[in-house]
Tab-separated table of C-alpha atoms and ligand atoms in Angstrom:
chain	number	residue	atom	x	y	z
A	1	MET	CA	91.040	-119.918	-1.492
A	2	ARG	CA	90.228	-123.051	0.549
A	3	THR	CA	92.971	-124.764	2.571
A	4	LEU	CA	92.747	-128.023	4.639
A	5	VAL	CA	95.216	-128.844	7.406
A	6	THR	CA	94.806	-132.376	7.765
A	7	GLY	CA	96.007	-135.354	10.029
A	8	GLY	CA	97.232	-133.241	12.865
A	9	LEU	CA	96.648	-132.989	16.510
A	10	VAL	CA	94.846	-129.839	17.242
A	11	VAL	CA	95.758	-128.261	20.608
A	12	SER	CA	93.501	-126.043	22.737
A	13	THR	CA	93.474	-124.892	26.292
A	14	THR	CA	91.334	-127.863	27.088
A	15	GLY	CA	93.192	-130.638	25.390
A	16	ALA	CA	94.282	-132.086	22.027
A	17	SER	CA	92.410	-134.153	19.419
A	18	ALA	CA	92.944	-135.337	16.044
A	19	ALA	CA	91.209	-132.991	13.688
A	20	ASP	CA	91.373	-131.355	10.260
A	21	VAL	CA	91.146	-127.665	9.938
A	22	LEU	CA	89.280	-126.133	7.142
A	23	VAL	CA	90.360	-122.488	6.118
A	24	GLU	CA	88.473	-120.340	3.578
A	25	ASP	CA	90.422	-117.270	2.838
A	26	GLU	CA	91.501	-115.568	6.031
A	27	ARG	CA	89.219	-117.423	8.381
A	28	ILE	CA	88.748	-120.919	9.909
A	29	VAL	CA	85.500	-122.175	8.830
A	30	ALA	CA	85.458	-125.808	10.481
A	31	VAL	CA	87.350	-128.040	12.807
A	32	LEU	CA	86.288	-131.573	11.701
A	33	GLU	CA	86.775	-135.275	12.611
A	34	PRO	CA	89.773	-136.451	10.622
A	35	GLY	CA	88.754	-137.358	6.971
A	36	THR	CA	85.270	-136.113	7.281
A	37	THR	CA	83.320	-135.609	4.260
A	38	ALA	CA	81.523	-132.399	5.088
A	39	LEU	CA	79.886	-129.572	3.191
A	40	GLY	CA	78.843	-131.986	0.621
A	41	SER	CA	82.185	-132.627	-0.809
A	42	ASP	CA	85.426	-134.295	-0.523
A	43	LEU	CA	87.384	-131.527	1.321
A	44	ALA	CA	90.850	-132.438	0.315
A	45	ALA	CA	89.762	-132.860	-3.339
A	46	THR	CA	88.020	-129.326	-3.257
A	47	SER	CA	90.784	-127.642	-1.495
A	48	ASP	CA	93.371	-125.344	-3.264
A	49	LEU	CA	96.001	-126.376	-0.717
A	50	VAL	CA	96.258	-129.390	1.482
A	51	ILE	CA	98.703	-129.291	4.260
A	52	ASP	CA	99.758	-132.649	5.607
A	53	ALA	CA	100.026	-132.359	9.487
A	54	THR	CA	100.391	-136.152	10.249
A	55	GLY	CA	102.437	-136.672	13.388
A	56	LYS	CA	102.544	-132.720	14.099
A	57	TYR	CA	100.553	-130.474	16.466
A	58	VAL	CA	98.317	-127.869	15.111
A	59	VAL	CA	98.340	-124.887	17.513
A	60	PRO	CA	96.904	-121.287	17.362
A	61	GLY	CA	99.460	-118.800	16.180
A	62	GLY	CA	101.502	-117.313	19.021
A	63	VAL	CA	100.678	-113.969	20.347
A	64	ASP	CA	103.510	-112.056	21.785
A	65	CYS	CA	101.929	-109.305	23.781
A	66	HIS	CA	105.292	-107.521	24.598
A	67	THR	CA	107.506	-106.219	21.837
A	68	HIS	CA	109.465	-103.183	21.268
A	69	MET	CA	110.477	-102.642	17.496
A	70	GLU	CA	112.458	-99.607	16.595
A	71	MET	CA	112.018	-97.998	19.849
A	72	PRO	CA	114.432	-95.035	20.817
A	73	PHE	CA	115.858	-96.094	24.290
A	74	GLY	CA	119.051	-95.867	26.116
A	75	GLY	CA	120.652	-93.449	23.679
A	76	THR	CA	120.062	-95.666	20.752
A	77	SER	CA	117.146	-97.479	19.103
A	78	SER	CA	116.048	-101.186	19.244
A	79	SER	CA	117.775	-102.932	16.306
A	80	ASP	CA	114.539	-104.716	14.647
A	81	THR	CA	112.421	-102.750	12.600
A	82	PHE	CA	108.806	-103.824	12.221
A	83	GLU	CA	109.598	-105.431	9.029
A	84	THR	CA	112.771	-107.558	10.332
A	85	GLY	CA	111.006	-108.114	13.735
A	86	THR	CA	107.799	-109.386	12.466
A	87	GLN	CA	109.419	-111.634	9.912
A	88	ALA	CA	111.550	-113.192	12.803
A	89	ALA	CA	108.343	-113.578	14.849
A	90	ALA	CA	106.682	-115.516	11.936
A	91	TRP	CA	109.711	-117.857	11.782
A	92	GLY	CA	109.100	-118.680	15.381
A	93	GLY	CA	105.361	-119.320	15.119
A	94	THR	CA	104.151	-115.986	16.434
A	95	THR	CA	101.371	-114.622	14.261
A	96	THR	CA	100.303	-111.531	16.267
A	97	ILE	CA	102.334	-108.913	18.379
A	98	ILE	CA	101.444	-105.920	20.411
A	99	ASP	CA	103.993	-103.439	20.425
A	100	PHE	CA	104.491	-100.358	22.884
A	101	ALA	CA	104.197	-96.917	21.406
A	102	ALA	CA	106.756	-95.119	23.524
A	103	HIS	CA	105.658	-91.795	24.897
A	104	HIS	CA	108.202	-89.587	26.582
A	105	VAL	CA	107.508	-86.573	28.858
A	106	GLY	CA	106.654	-83.354	26.671
A	107	GLU	CA	105.207	-85.294	23.802
A	108	ARG	CA	101.493	-85.411	23.007
A	109	VAL	CA	100.416	-89.052	23.465
A	110	LEU	CA	98.219	-89.172	20.442
A	111	ASP	CA	101.120	-87.975	18.268
A	112	VAL	CA	103.136	-90.765	19.513
A	113	MET	CA	100.447	-93.270	18.555
A	114	ALA	CA	100.250	-91.841	15.198
A	115	ALA	CA	103.995	-92.131	14.742
A	116	TRP	CA	103.744	-95.783	15.718
A	117	HIS	CA	101.001	-96.556	13.088
A	118	ALA	CA	103.135	-94.860	10.526
A	119	LYS	CA	106.277	-97.062	11.526
A	120	ALA	CA	104.105	-100.199	11.349
A	121	ALA	CA	101.716	-99.779	8.480
A	122	GLY	CA	102.768	-101.632	5.447
A	123	ASN	CA	105.931	-103.103	7.238
A	124	CYS	CA	104.493	-106.089	9.042
A	125	ALA	CA	104.588	-109.521	7.993
A	126	ILE	CA	102.182	-110.702	10.805
A	127	ASP	CA	99.090	-108.894	12.419
A	128	TYR	CA	99.950	-106.221	15.160
A	129	GLY	CA	98.288	-104.072	17.765
A	130	PHE	CA	99.645	-101.373	19.906
A	131	HIS	CA	99.766	-100.583	23.834
A	132	GLN	CA	100.458	-96.996	24.599
A	133	ILE	CA	103.328	-96.129	26.953
A	134	LEU	CA	102.475	-93.341	29.393
A	135	ALA	CA	105.436	-91.385	30.681
A	136	GLY	CA	103.861	-89.434	33.310
A	137	VAL	CA	100.262	-88.358	33.464
A	138	ASP	CA	98.608	-85.133	32.851
A	139	ASP	CA	95.210	-84.084	31.573
A	140	ASP	CA	96.285	-84.717	28.034
A	141	ALA	CA	97.346	-88.189	28.887
A	142	ILE	CA	93.848	-88.872	30.552
A	143	LYS	CA	91.938	-87.552	27.654
A	144	ALA	CA	94.251	-89.602	25.143
A	145	MET	CA	93.550	-92.726	27.075
A	146	ASN	CA	89.879	-92.297	26.829
A	147	GLU	CA	90.161	-91.721	22.999
A	148	LEU	CA	92.565	-94.553	22.498
A	149	VAL	CA	90.356	-97.112	24.082
A	150	GLY	CA	87.825	-96.353	21.434
A	151	GLU	CA	90.540	-96.845	18.663
A	152	GLY	CA	91.367	-100.402	19.874
A	153	VAL	CA	94.287	-99.488	22.198
A	154	SER	CA	92.926	-100.968	25.454
A	155	SER	CA	96.304	-101.225	27.566
A	156	PHE	CA	98.628	-98.599	28.993
A	157	LYS	CA	102.137	-99.391	30.206
A	158	MET	CA	103.418	-97.201	33.196
A	159	PHE	CA	106.857	-97.300	34.674
A	160	MET	CA	107.950	-97.105	38.330
A	161	ALA	CA	111.420	-97.360	37.217
A	162	TYR	CA	113.602	-94.895	34.632
A	163	PRO	CA	113.197	-91.758	36.368
A	164	GLY	CA	113.691	-88.891	33.906
A	165	VAL	CA	112.697	-91.311	30.961
A	166	PHE	CA	109.554	-93.159	31.466
A	167	TYR	CA	108.945	-92.861	35.134
A	168	SER	CA	105.493	-91.952	36.692
A	169	ASP	CA	105.063	-90.932	40.339
A	170	ASP	CA	102.555	-92.810	42.727
A	171	GLY	CA	100.045	-89.959	42.111
A	172	GLN	CA	100.219	-90.157	38.321
A	173	ILE	CA	99.930	-93.856	38.421
A	174	LEU	CA	96.792	-93.531	40.642
A	175	ARG	CA	95.357	-91.080	38.346
A	176	ALA	CA	95.700	-93.422	35.372
A	177	MET	CA	94.379	-96.257	37.441
A	178	GLN	CA	91.336	-94.277	38.188
A	179	ALA	CA	90.856	-93.566	34.529
A	180	ALA	CA	91.123	-97.138	33.731
A	181	ALA	CA	88.735	-98.115	36.181
A	182	ASP	CA	86.262	-95.894	34.404
A	183	ASN	CA	87.185	-96.667	30.879
A	184	GLY	CA	87.954	-100.472	31.024
A	185	ALA	CA	91.617	-100.079	30.256
A	186	LEU	CA	94.196	-102.310	31.500
A	187	ILE	CA	97.266	-100.867	33.265
A	188	MET	CA	100.518	-102.766	32.572
A	189	MET	CA	103.138	-101.946	35.166
A	190	HIS	CA	106.809	-102.046	34.927
A	191	ALA	CA	107.359	-102.682	38.761
A	192	GLU	CA	110.807	-101.570	40.063
A	193	ASN	CA	111.555	-98.953	42.438
A	194	GLY	CA	113.321	-96.719	40.224
A	195	THR	CA	114.461	-93.933	42.571
A	196	ALA	CA	116.160	-96.442	45.053
A	197	ILE	CA	117.592	-98.210	42.111
A	198	ASP	CA	119.226	-94.933	40.940
A	199	VAL	CA	120.892	-94.440	44.353
A	200	LEU	CA	122.227	-97.922	44.491
A	201	VAL	CA	123.569	-97.493	40.715
A	202	SER	CA	125.252	-94.298	41.783
A	203	GLN	CA	126.900	-95.759	44.841
A	204	ALA	CA	127.981	-98.905	42.841
A	205	LEU	CA	129.749	-96.614	40.061
A	206	ALA	CA	131.315	-94.718	42.991
A	207	ARG	CA	132.847	-97.850	44.284
A	208	GLY	CA	134.131	-98.808	40.830
A	209	ASP	CA	131.678	-101.525	40.417
A	210	THR	CA	131.015	-100.848	36.595
A	211	ASP	CA	130.678	-104.322	35.113
A	212	PRO	CA	127.407	-105.391	33.607
A	213	GLY	CA	126.740	-107.826	36.374
A	214	PHE	CA	126.263	-105.030	38.741
A	215	HIS	CA	123.192	-104.021	36.724
A	216	GLY	CA	121.511	-107.152	38.458
A	217	THR	CA	122.993	-106.388	42.017
A	218	THR	CA	121.746	-102.762	41.989
A	219	ARG	CA	118.133	-103.901	41.118
A	220	PRO	CA	117.697	-106.520	44.082
A	221	TRP	CA	114.387	-108.500	44.369
A	222	GLU	CA	113.269	-106.068	47.161
A	223	THR	CA	113.067	-103.295	44.459
A	224	GLU	CA	110.788	-105.431	42.420
A	225	GLU	CA	108.551	-106.792	45.163
A	226	GLU	CA	108.191	-103.451	46.843
A	227	ALA	CA	106.990	-101.861	43.685
A	228	VAL	CA	104.612	-104.667	43.037
A	229	HIS	CA	103.176	-104.332	46.267
A	230	ARG	CA	102.733	-100.604	46.046
A	231	ALA	CA	100.988	-100.824	42.656
A	232	ILE	CA	98.685	-103.447	43.984
A	233	MET	CA	97.640	-101.050	46.838
A	234	LEU	CA	97.186	-98.182	44.224
A	235	ALA	CA	95.187	-100.382	42.117
A	236	ARG	CA	92.866	-101.283	45.135
A	237	ILE	CA	92.449	-97.805	45.905
A	238	ALA	CA	91.430	-96.880	42.348
A	239	GLY	CA	89.381	-100.262	41.935
A	240	ALA	CA	91.360	-101.055	38.741
A	241	PRO	CA	93.009	-104.236	37.456
A	242	VAL	CA	96.864	-104.420	37.023
A	243	TYR	CA	99.089	-106.530	34.882
A	244	PHE	CA	102.684	-106.856	35.761
A	245	VAL	CA	105.049	-107.078	32.903
A	246	HIS	CA	108.411	-109.110	32.732
A	247	MET	CA	108.442	-110.510	36.296
A	248	SER	CA	111.610	-112.182	37.411
A	249	ALA	CA	111.564	-112.110	41.243
A	250	LYS	CA	109.792	-115.030	43.022
A	251	GLN	CA	109.077	-112.851	45.974
A	252	ALA	CA	107.250	-110.323	43.510
A	253	VAL	CA	105.213	-113.062	41.992
A	254	SER	CA	104.369	-114.360	45.474
A	255	THR	CA	102.867	-110.934	46.270
A	256	VAL	CA	100.689	-111.218	42.863
A	257	ALA	CA	99.627	-114.563	44.167
A	258	ALA	CA	98.493	-113.222	47.445
A	259	ALA	CA	96.686	-110.700	45.754
A	260	ARG	CA	95.021	-113.164	43.463
A	261	ASP	CA	94.091	-115.441	46.360
A	262	GLU	CA	92.094	-112.288	47.687
A	263	GLY	CA	90.277	-112.104	44.415
A	264	LEU	CA	91.900	-109.127	43.126
A	265	ASN	CA	92.320	-108.565	39.425
A	266	VAL	CA	96.000	-108.805	39.445
A	267	PHE	CA	98.030	-110.568	36.695
A	268	GLY	CA	101.544	-111.508	36.015
A	269	GLU	CA	103.579	-112.032	32.931
A	270	THR	CA	107.206	-113.515	32.622
A	271	CYS	CA	109.466	-114.124	29.736
A	272	PRO	CA	111.725	-117.103	28.759
A	273	GLN	CA	114.913	-115.355	29.811
A	274	TYR	CA	113.834	-115.293	33.265
A	275	LEU	CA	113.082	-119.084	33.249
A	276	TYR	CA	116.210	-120.184	31.494
A	277	LEU	CA	118.914	-117.640	32.330
A	278	SER	CA	120.661	-116.384	35.493
A	279	LEU	CA	122.348	-113.701	37.139
A	280	GLU	CA	125.583	-115.934	37.968
A	281	ASP	CA	125.863	-117.493	34.718
A	282	HIS	CA	124.862	-114.744	32.372
A	283	LEU	CA	124.854	-111.389	33.722
A	284	PHE	CA	128.015	-112.164	35.468
A	285	ALA	CA	129.629	-113.749	32.441
A	286	PRO	CA	133.364	-112.745	32.151
A	287	GLY	CA	134.483	-109.403	30.766
A	288	PHE	CA	131.719	-107.500	28.921
A	289	GLU	CA	129.835	-110.527	27.771
A	290	GLY	CA	127.244	-109.888	30.440
A	291	ALA	CA	126.146	-106.761	28.671
A	292	LYS	CA	124.264	-109.144	26.299
A	293	TYR	CA	122.031	-109.856	29.292
A	294	VAL	CA	121.193	-106.323	30.677
A	295	PHE	CA	117.477	-105.821	30.653
A	296	SER	CA	115.037	-104.961	33.372
A	297	THR	CA	113.674	-106.478	35.634
A	298	PRO	CA	117.144	-108.270	35.631
A	299	LEU	CA	118.028	-111.798	35.698
A	300	ARG	CA	117.810	-113.383	39.110
A	301	ALA	CA	120.321	-115.819	41.025
A	302	ARG	CA	119.620	-119.463	40.151
A	303	ALA	CA	121.065	-120.240	43.775
A	304	GLU	CA	117.874	-118.519	45.103
A	305	GLY	CA	115.621	-120.753	43.102
A	306	HIS	CA	113.809	-117.889	41.077
A	307	GLN	CA	113.747	-119.865	37.854
A	308	GLU	CA	112.282	-123.076	39.299
A	309	ALA	CA	109.618	-120.777	41.152
A	310	LEU	CA	108.521	-119.014	38.024
A	311	TRP	CA	107.884	-122.351	36.480
A	312	ARG	CA	105.654	-123.157	39.311
A	313	TYR	CA	103.794	-119.941	39.179
A	314	LEU	CA	103.208	-120.670	35.479
A	315	ARG	CA	101.615	-123.955	36.505
A	316	THR	CA	99.396	-122.191	39.252
A	317	ASN	CA	98.313	-119.343	36.857
A	318	ASP	CA	99.730	-116.777	39.120
A	319	LEU	CA	101.755	-116.038	36.082
A	320	SER	CA	99.533	-116.081	33.282
A	321	VAL	CA	101.255	-114.956	30.039
A	322	VAL	CA	104.739	-115.513	28.624
A	323	SER	CA	105.868	-112.749	26.325
A	324	THR	CA	109.410	-111.957	24.952
A	325	ASP	CA	109.770	-108.239	25.931
A	326	HIS	CA	111.614	-108.295	22.824
A	327	CYS	CA	113.818	-105.344	22.845
A	328	PRO	CA	117.103	-106.189	20.757
A	329	PHE	CA	120.239	-104.179	20.870
A	330	CYS	CA	123.230	-105.341	18.935
A	331	PHE	CA	126.301	-105.987	21.041
A	332	LYS	CA	128.532	-104.082	18.718
A	333	GLU	CA	127.975	-100.129	19.190
A	334	GLN	CA	124.789	-100.492	21.008
A	335	LYS	CA	125.618	-102.626	24.110
A	336	GLU	CA	129.058	-101.321	23.889
A	337	LEU	CA	127.679	-97.913	24.708
A	338	GLY	CA	128.138	-99.118	28.495
A	339	GLN	CA	131.685	-100.164	28.352
A	340	GLY	CA	133.121	-99.153	31.713
A	341	ASN	CA	129.525	-98.116	33.134
A	342	PHE	CA	126.890	-100.564	33.278
A	343	SER	CA	124.281	-98.018	33.597
A	344	LYS	CA	124.830	-96.731	30.032
A	345	ILE	CA	124.218	-100.243	28.580
A	346	PRO	CA	120.918	-100.193	26.646
A	347	ASN	CA	118.307	-102.365	28.502
A	348	GLY	CA	116.805	-105.225	26.346
A	349	LEU	CA	117.150	-108.607	24.802
A	350	GLY	CA	115.964	-109.867	21.589
A	351	GLY	CA	113.820	-113.147	21.584
A	352	ILE	CA	110.846	-112.903	19.487
A	353	GLU	CA	111.853	-115.857	17.360
A	354	HIS	CA	112.259	-118.467	20.103
A	355	ARG	CA	109.469	-118.000	22.559
A	356	MET	CA	107.228	-120.768	21.292
A	357	ASP	CA	110.111	-123.204	21.154
A	358	LEU	CA	111.536	-122.224	24.436
A	359	ILE	CA	108.397	-122.692	26.431
A	360	TYR	CA	107.577	-125.948	24.450
A	361	GLN	CA	110.776	-127.136	26.147
A	362	GLY	CA	108.806	-126.738	29.204
A	363	VAL	CA	106.338	-129.394	27.967
A	364	VAL	CA	109.218	-131.632	27.076
A	365	ASP	CA	110.756	-130.996	30.457
A	366	GLY	CA	107.601	-131.900	32.300
A	367	GLN	CA	107.137	-128.320	33.741
A	368	ILE	CA	103.816	-127.598	31.922
A	369	GLY	CA	101.364	-129.621	29.641
A	370	LEU	CA	100.696	-129.120	26.093
A	371	SER	CA	97.499	-127.117	26.656
A	372	ARG	CA	99.139	-124.894	29.145
A	373	TRP	CA	101.903	-124.111	26.441
A	374	VAL	CA	98.972	-122.978	24.027
A	375	GLU	CA	97.395	-121.100	26.887
A	376	LEU	CA	100.376	-119.269	27.825
A	377	CYS	CA	101.781	-118.388	24.369
A	378	SER	CA	98.524	-117.782	22.488
A	379	THR	CA	95.163	-118.004	24.189
A	380	THR	CA	95.637	-115.982	27.362
A	381	PRO	CA	97.434	-113.079	25.874
A	382	ALA	CA	94.779	-112.831	23.145
A	383	ARG	CA	91.986	-112.814	25.916
A	384	MET	CA	93.941	-110.603	28.318
A	385	PHE	CA	94.273	-107.967	25.601
A	386	GLY	CA	90.886	-108.059	23.935
A	387	MET	CA	91.633	-110.205	20.705
A	388	TYR	CA	89.809	-113.340	21.551
A	389	PRO	CA	88.337	-115.318	19.602
A	390	LYS	CA	89.797	-113.397	16.556
A	391	LYS	CA	93.065	-114.640	17.881
A	392	GLY	CA	94.447	-117.358	20.146
A	393	VAL	CA	92.189	-120.279	19.330
A	394	ILE	CA	91.398	-122.755	16.519
A	395	ALA	CA	87.665	-122.478	15.995
A	396	PRO	CA	85.293	-121.623	13.308
A	397	GLY	CA	85.182	-117.923	12.660
A	398	SER	CA	88.666	-117.370	14.091
A	399	ASP	CA	91.469	-115.857	11.970
A	400	ALA	CA	93.476	-118.770	10.455
A	401	ASP	CA	96.702	-118.043	12.265
A	402	LEU	CA	97.996	-121.631	12.698
A	403	VAL	CA	101.350	-123.200	13.427
A	404	ILE	CA	102.098	-126.674	12.331
A	405	TYR	CA	104.615	-127.752	14.997
A	406	ASP	CA	106.758	-131.001	14.869
A	407	PRO	CA	107.393	-132.231	18.228
A	408	ASN	CA	109.975	-134.730	16.763
A	409	GLY	CA	111.912	-131.876	15.342
A	410	GLN	CA	114.850	-129.891	16.614
A	411	THR	CA	115.621	-126.203	16.744
A	412	ARG	CA	119.225	-124.832	17.113
A	413	ILE	CA	119.209	-121.288	18.369
A	414	SER	CA	122.128	-119.141	17.067
A	415	VAL	CA	123.018	-115.953	15.625
A	416	ASP	CA	124.090	-117.925	12.583
A	417	THR	CA	120.402	-119.119	11.886
A	418	HIS	CA	118.121	-116.543	13.502
A	419	HIS	CA	116.248	-113.949	11.435
A	420	MET	CA	116.238	-111.176	14.182
A	421	ASN	CA	118.324	-108.131	13.368
A	422	LEU	CA	120.687	-108.799	16.219
A	423	ASP	CA	124.345	-109.744	16.097
A	424	TYR	CA	124.149	-112.255	19.037
A	425	SER	CA	121.879	-114.745	20.582
A	426	GLY	CA	121.130	-114.842	24.240
A	427	TYR	CA	120.802	-118.817	23.932
A	428	GLU	CA	123.812	-119.173	21.571
A	429	GLY	CA	124.210	-122.930	20.526
A	430	THR	CA	121.177	-124.175	22.462
A	431	VAL	CA	119.383	-127.183	20.888
A	432	VAL	CA	115.672	-127.515	21.855
A	433	ALA	CA	113.189	-130.268	20.977
A	434	GLY	CA	110.407	-129.322	18.558
A	435	HIS	CA	110.198	-127.292	15.525
A	436	VAL	CA	108.038	-124.662	13.725
A	437	ASP	CA	107.348	-126.348	10.376
A	438	THR	CA	104.671	-124.188	8.676
A	439	VAL	CA	102.924	-120.850	9.800
A	440	LEU	CA	99.599	-119.550	8.448
A	441	SER	CA	98.862	-115.757	9.140
A	442	ARG	CA	95.146	-115.098	8.380
A	443	GLY	CA	94.984	-118.076	5.976
A	444	THR	CA	98.351	-117.215	4.011
A	445	VAL	CA	101.277	-119.465	4.425
A	446	VAL	CA	104.241	-117.389	5.577
A	447	ILE	CA	106.638	-120.011	6.757
A	448	ASP	CA	106.835	-123.424	4.945
A	449	GLN	CA	109.551	-125.974	5.889
A	450	GLY	CA	112.282	-123.259	6.389
A	451	ARG	CA	111.278	-120.962	3.641
A	452	PHE	CA	109.710	-117.478	4.194
A	453	LEU	CA	106.884	-117.028	1.862
A	454	GLY	CA	105.105	-113.898	3.489
A	455	SER	CA	105.496	-110.354	2.622
A	456	LYS	CA	105.898	-107.063	4.515
A	457	SER	CA	102.663	-105.836	3.676
A	458	HIS	CA	100.566	-108.849	4.855
A	459	GLY	CA	100.149	-107.841	8.570
A	460	SER	CA	97.121	-105.692	9.485
A	461	TYR	CA	96.353	-103.598	12.391
A	462	VAL	CA	94.179	-105.369	15.191
A	463	ARG	CA	91.717	-103.023	16.980
A	464	ARG	CA	91.402	-104.553	20.293
A	465	SER	CA	88.502	-104.748	22.674
A	466	LEU	CA	88.754	-104.495	26.387
A	467	SER	CA	90.573	-107.200	28.279
A	468	GLN	CA	88.320	-110.195	28.627
A	469	TYR	CA	89.854	-111.002	32.065
A	470	LEU	CA	88.160	-108.154	33.777
A	471	VAL	CA	85.111	-108.610	35.931
B	1	URP	O1	115.059	-104.019	29.577
B	1	URP	C1	113.851	-103.999	29.050
B	1	URP	N1	112.892	-104.660	29.486
B	1	URP	N2	113.745	-103.281	28.026
B	1	URP	C2	112.612	-102.851	27.497
B	1	URP	C3	111.649	-101.901	27.951
B	1	URP	C4	110.933	-102.210	28.934
B	1	URP	O2	111.049	-102.016	30.198
B	1	URP	O3	109.990	-103.319	28.769
B	2	ZN	ZN1	109.428	-102.744	31.302
B	3	ZN	ZN1	109.337	-104.137	27.568
């Protein structure tokens, strides 16, 4: 099957130029001057499908390196399955996800990974890989780490928060980092001082501060910054890289920036919710509404300037990736578990469908450039997690994961129109400039002008190499 995407502006991390993209079956075979007669024939005439991208951007499919499909958490399970979540991802221009296999104390790590493969296989509309969560570290976990790296799982998430659930103590984190220094894996850190947070939560509840907003005030920026600092020190001791997930506090990112200035392999990720939403406006919304915005790290106060600082850190590359941390829980019956006690609200927000649009809004607003949009949403996550150049770039030999993006279109974000299995939208009614028109996943058109043409068996497992950011 030969497909030609013609007339568009092809965007990469180094610029944008008018070009035609020629696809044979699942791969890109050529990026050509517009209208080139190449390979000895008129390409349009000899293609099975010609997609007219005139006036549109052609960008590499989005790589969302932080998702939680059907994950048991907070006494319930995240509401998107691999089937519904990956379809929603495709609608939003994301063609690869990396989901977290969630290990709990007492479980065998390799059994957990096998269970995640079983859940995803045959149920994904787009390609997928896995990170492994390590809840605590013992000899079994270290052995499993070494094995999993060979199976394409080259990154491991650890938690300094959630004591009794996912938490690891400093000694366990150090052991995992030492193993990572040996086997080349990347440790992803949920950096919040969980034991201090638990004290603040108990004290708040004892005072009668039970509303969702207190989720934010019991996780002050100091608990994020302190954990980031401690993790960097442990990574230094181990001689290992460290990648901080879902960062929201400007002080914590400043600590990442200082480490990077010293030349350490320290990386930061943020998510659209931390760029657009705030403690005052959303977490402290009247009544129980704020439950929709309970996730960790928490939203930060706009009055303190976190959101603006995060955009700045995206420009300076102290934050190098934008993921979604897609972890949806419905308001009815799931978020409602925390009525009268914010600590029982399942932590998470669904957003897999809107990352490309929301970060493109940063281009429209002059926060970042077009190439930086592609870098943050596609190229860097692919490189960071060992999938480049298969993913994250429009180049001969790469998978034909393409998004035809209309800069003159508009997207209205709403529960009425989204495809996530979620009964609310964190951005209800917001209209953003730009629109995902057509999406190809490994050469197959999965979204076309408002129609889903994919299938739940199309997505395949991506066996990842080591991170390409490590030296
Ligand atoms: O609140 C969040 N972020 N839920 C998902 C789990 C995690 O910590 O990433
Ligand atoms: Zn986390
Ligand atoms: Zn997460």
